[in-house]
Coordinates of C-alpha atoms in Angstrom, one line a residue:
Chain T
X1497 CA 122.3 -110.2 -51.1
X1498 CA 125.8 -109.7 -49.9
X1499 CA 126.4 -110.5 -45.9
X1500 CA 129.0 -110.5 -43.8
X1501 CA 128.6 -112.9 -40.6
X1502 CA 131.1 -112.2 -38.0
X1503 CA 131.5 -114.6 -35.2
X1504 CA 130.6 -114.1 -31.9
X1505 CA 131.7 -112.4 -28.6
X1506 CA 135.1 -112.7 -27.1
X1507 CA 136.4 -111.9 -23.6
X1508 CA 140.1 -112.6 -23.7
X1509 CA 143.2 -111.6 -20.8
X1510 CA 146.0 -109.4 -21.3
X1511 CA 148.5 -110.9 -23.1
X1512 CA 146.4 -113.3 -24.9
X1513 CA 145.5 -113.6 -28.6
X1514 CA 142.2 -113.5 -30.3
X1515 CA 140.4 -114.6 -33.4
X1516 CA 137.4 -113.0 -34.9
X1517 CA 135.9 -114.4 -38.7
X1518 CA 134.0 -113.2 -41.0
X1519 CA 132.3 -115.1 -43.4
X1520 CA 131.1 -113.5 -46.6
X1521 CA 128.3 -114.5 -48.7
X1522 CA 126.0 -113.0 -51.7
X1523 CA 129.1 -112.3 -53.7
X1524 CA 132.2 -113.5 -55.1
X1525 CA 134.2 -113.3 -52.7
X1526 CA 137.7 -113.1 -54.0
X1527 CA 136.7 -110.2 -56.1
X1528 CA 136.5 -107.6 -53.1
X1529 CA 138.6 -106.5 -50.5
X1530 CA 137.8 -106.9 -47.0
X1531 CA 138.9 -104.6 -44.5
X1532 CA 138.8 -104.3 -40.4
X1533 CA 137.6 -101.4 -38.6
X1534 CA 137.4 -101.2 -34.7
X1535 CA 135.7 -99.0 -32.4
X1536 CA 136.6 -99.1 -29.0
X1537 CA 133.4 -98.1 -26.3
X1538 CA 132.1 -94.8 -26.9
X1539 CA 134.8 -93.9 -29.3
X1540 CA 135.1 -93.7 -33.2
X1541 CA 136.5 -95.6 -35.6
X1542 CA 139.9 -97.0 -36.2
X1543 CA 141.5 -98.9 -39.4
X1544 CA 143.5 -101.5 -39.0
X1545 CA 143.6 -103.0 -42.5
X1546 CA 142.8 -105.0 -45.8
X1547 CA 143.2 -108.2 -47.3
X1548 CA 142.6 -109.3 -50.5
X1549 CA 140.9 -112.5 -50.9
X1550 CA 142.5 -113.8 -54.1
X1551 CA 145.6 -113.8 -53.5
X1552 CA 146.0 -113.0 -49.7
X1553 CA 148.3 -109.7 -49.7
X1554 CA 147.4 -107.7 -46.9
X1555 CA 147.8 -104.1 -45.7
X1556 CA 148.3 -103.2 -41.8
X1557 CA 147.6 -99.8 -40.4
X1558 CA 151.3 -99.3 -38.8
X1559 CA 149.4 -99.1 -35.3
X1560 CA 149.5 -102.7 -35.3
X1561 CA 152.2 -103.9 -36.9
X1562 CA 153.4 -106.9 -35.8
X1563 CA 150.2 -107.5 -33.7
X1564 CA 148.1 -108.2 -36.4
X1565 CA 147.4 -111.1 -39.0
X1566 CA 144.5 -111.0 -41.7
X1567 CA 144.2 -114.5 -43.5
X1568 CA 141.2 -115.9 -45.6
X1569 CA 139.7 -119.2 -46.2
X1570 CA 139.1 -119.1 -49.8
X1571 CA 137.0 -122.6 -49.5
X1572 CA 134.4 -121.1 -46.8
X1573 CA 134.6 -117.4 -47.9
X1574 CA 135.6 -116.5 -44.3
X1575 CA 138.4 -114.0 -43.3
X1576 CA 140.3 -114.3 -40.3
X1577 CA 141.7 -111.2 -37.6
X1578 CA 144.0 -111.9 -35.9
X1579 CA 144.9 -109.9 -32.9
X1580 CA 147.7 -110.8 -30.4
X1581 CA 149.3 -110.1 -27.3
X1582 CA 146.1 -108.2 -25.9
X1583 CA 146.0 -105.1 -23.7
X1584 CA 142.6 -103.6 -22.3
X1585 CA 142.8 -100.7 -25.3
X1586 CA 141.7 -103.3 -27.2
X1587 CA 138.4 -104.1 -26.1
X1588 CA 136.3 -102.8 -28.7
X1589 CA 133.9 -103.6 -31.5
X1590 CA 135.8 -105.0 -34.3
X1591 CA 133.6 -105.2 -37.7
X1592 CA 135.0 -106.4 -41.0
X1593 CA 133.5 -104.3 -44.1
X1594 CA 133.5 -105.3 -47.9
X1595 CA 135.4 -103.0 -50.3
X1596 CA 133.7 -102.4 -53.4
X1597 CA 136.1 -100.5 -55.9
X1598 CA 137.7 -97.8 -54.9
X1599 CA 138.4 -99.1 -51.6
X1600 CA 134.4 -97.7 -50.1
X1601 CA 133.5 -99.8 -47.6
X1602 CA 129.6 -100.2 -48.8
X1603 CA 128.5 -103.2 -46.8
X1604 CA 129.2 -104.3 -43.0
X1605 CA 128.9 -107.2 -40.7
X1606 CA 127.2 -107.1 -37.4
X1607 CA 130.7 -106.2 -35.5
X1608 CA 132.7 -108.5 -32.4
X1609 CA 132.8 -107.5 -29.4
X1610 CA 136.4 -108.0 -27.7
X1611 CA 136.7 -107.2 -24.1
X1612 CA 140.4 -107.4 -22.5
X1613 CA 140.1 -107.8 -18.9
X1614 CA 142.2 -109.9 -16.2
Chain W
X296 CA 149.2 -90.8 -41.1
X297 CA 147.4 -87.9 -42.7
X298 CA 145.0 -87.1 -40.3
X299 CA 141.0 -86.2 -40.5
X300 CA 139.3 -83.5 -38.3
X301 CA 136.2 -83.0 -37.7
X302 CA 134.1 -80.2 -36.4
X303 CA 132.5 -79.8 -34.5
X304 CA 132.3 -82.9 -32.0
X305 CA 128.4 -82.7 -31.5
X306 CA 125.8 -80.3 -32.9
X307 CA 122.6 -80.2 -31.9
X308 CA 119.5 -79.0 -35.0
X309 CA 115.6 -78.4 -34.8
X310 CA 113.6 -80.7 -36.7
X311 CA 113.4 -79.4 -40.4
X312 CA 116.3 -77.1 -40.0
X313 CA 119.9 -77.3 -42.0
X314 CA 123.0 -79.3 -40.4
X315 CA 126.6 -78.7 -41.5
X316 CA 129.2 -81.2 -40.3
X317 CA 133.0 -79.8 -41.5
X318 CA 135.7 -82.3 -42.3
X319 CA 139.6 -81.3 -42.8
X320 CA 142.1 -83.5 -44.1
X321 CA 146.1 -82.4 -42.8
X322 CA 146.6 -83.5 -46.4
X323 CA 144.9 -82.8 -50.2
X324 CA 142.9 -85.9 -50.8
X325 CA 142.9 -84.7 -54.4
X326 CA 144.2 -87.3 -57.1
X327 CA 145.7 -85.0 -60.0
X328 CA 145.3 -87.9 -61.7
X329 CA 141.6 -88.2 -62.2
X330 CA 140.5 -84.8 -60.8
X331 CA 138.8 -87.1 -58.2
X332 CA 138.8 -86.5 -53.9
X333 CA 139.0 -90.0 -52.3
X334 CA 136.4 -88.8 -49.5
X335 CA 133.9 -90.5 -48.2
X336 CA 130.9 -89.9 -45.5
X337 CA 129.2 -92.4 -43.0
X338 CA 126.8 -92.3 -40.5
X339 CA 126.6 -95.1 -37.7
X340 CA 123.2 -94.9 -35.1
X341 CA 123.3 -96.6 -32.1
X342 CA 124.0 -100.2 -31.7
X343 CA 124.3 -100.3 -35.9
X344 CA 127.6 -100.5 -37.9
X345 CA 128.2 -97.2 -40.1
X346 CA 126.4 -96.9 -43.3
X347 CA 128.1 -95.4 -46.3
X348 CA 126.4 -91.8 -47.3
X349 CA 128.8 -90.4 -49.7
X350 CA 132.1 -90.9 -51.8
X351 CA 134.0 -89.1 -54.1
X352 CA 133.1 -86.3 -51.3
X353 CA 129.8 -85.7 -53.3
X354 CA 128.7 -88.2 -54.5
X355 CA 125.8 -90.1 -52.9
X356 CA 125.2 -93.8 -52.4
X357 CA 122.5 -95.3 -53.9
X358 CA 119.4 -95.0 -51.1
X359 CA 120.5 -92.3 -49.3
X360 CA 118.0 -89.6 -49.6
X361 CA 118.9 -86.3 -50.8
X362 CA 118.4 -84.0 -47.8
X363 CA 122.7 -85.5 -47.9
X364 CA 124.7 -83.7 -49.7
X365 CA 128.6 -83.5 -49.9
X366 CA 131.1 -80.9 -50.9
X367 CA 134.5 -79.7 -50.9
X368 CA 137.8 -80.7 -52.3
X369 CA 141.7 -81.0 -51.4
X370 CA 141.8 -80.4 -47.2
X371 CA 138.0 -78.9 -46.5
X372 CA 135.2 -81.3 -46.9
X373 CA 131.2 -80.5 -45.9
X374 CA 128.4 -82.7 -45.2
X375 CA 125.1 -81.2 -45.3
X376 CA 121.5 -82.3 -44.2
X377 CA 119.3 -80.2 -45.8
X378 CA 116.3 -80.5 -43.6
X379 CA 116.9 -82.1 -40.5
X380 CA 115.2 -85.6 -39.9
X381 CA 114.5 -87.6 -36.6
X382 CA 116.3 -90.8 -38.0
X383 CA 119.3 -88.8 -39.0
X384 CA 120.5 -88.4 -35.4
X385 CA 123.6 -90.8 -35.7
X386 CA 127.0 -90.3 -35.5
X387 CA 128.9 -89.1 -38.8
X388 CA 132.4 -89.7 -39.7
X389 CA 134.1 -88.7 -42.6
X390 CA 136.9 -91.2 -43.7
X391 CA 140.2 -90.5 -46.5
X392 CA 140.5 -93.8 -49.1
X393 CA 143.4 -91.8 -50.8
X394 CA 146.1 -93.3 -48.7
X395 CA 146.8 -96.3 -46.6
X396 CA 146.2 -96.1 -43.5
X397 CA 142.5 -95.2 -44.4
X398 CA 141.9 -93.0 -41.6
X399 CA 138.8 -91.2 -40.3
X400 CA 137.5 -88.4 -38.3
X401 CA 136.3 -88.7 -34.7
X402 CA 133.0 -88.4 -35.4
X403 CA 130.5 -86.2 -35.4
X404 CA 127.5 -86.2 -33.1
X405 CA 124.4 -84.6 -34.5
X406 CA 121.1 -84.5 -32.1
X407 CA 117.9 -83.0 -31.9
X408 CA 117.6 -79.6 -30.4

């Protein structure tokens, strides 16, 4: 069955950068499109973009241009977000979520919790 | 951005009775060129990512029972639960995959009255 294994907690200080993966199993994975979603505490939930696993391109939500990188690791079936120069907005749950087509995010991993504090 | 609004912000329903959660889009989600409304419904409970309900605005995903249903088309979208369960206190958010950035609502919280 398809599962998505994010890694694990992060506490990180304003200004920094942060790295949260997301490895994929159950599927091939450079067939479906992998996006972020992030849900700050007690709030809903924000897009910040895709990647496509075969051959990299990527879309960013325009709310974090130029903070943002999405990569893959084609060998290990693991995605990469990368988020930088930190600010206490962005302590939140970040989940990656496959895309079957049509861009419908049908399947989830179990979310990263960021927290952005000096 | 074309932006998603929800209504209303929490709703609370007896046991057994209907809920109705509206969604508006500030633009048609309506492809003229397959007739088709890229809209889609989730539902996150505590402590859980969200689960996909419904696409195409109506459509249901395999396993959801069918006390869901969806409607709408263009700007107004509805999500209905026919007969209100105690697992189907969540949060629900309706979300636009017609344009880039794929934005959703704020959510919907539906409780127990």
């Amino acid at each position: 069955q398809v599962q998505l294994v994010q890694s694990g907690a992060e506490v990180k200080k304003p200004g920094a950068s942060v790295r949260v993966s997301c490895k994929a199993s159950g599927y091939m994975f450079t067939s479906y499109h992998l996006h972020w979603v992030r849900q700050a505490p007690g709030r809903g939930l924000e897009w910040m973009g895709r990647i496509n696993p075969r051959g990299a391109y990527t879309v960013y939500a325009q709310d974090f241009q130029g903070r943002v990188t999405m990569t893959r690791d084609t060998s290990t079936s693991t995605v990469f977000l990368d988020l930088s120069s930190l600010r206490s907005e962005d302590t939140a749950i970040y989940y990656c979520a496959r895309a079957g087509v049509w861009e419908l995010l049908g399947d989830w991993g179990q979310g990263t919790l960021v927290i952005v504090s000096s | 951005d074309l932006v998603m609004t929800q209504s209303p912000d929490s709703l609370a329903v007896s046991l057994g009775e209907r809920a109705t959660i509206n969604c508006k889009s500030s633009q048609s989600v309506l492809s003229s060129s397959n007739d088709r409304n890229y809209l889609s419904w989730y539902q996150q409970k505590p402590g859980q990512p969200p689960k996909l309900l419904i696409y195409w605005a109506s459509t249901r995903q395999s396993g959801v029972p069918d006390r869901f249903s969806g409607s709408g088309s263009g700007t107004h979208f509805t999500l209905t639960i026919s007969s209100l369960q105690a697992e189907d206190v969540a949060v629900y958010y309706c979300q636009q995959y017609y344009t880039t950035p794929y934005t959703f609502g704020q959510g919907t919280k539906l409780e127990i009255k």
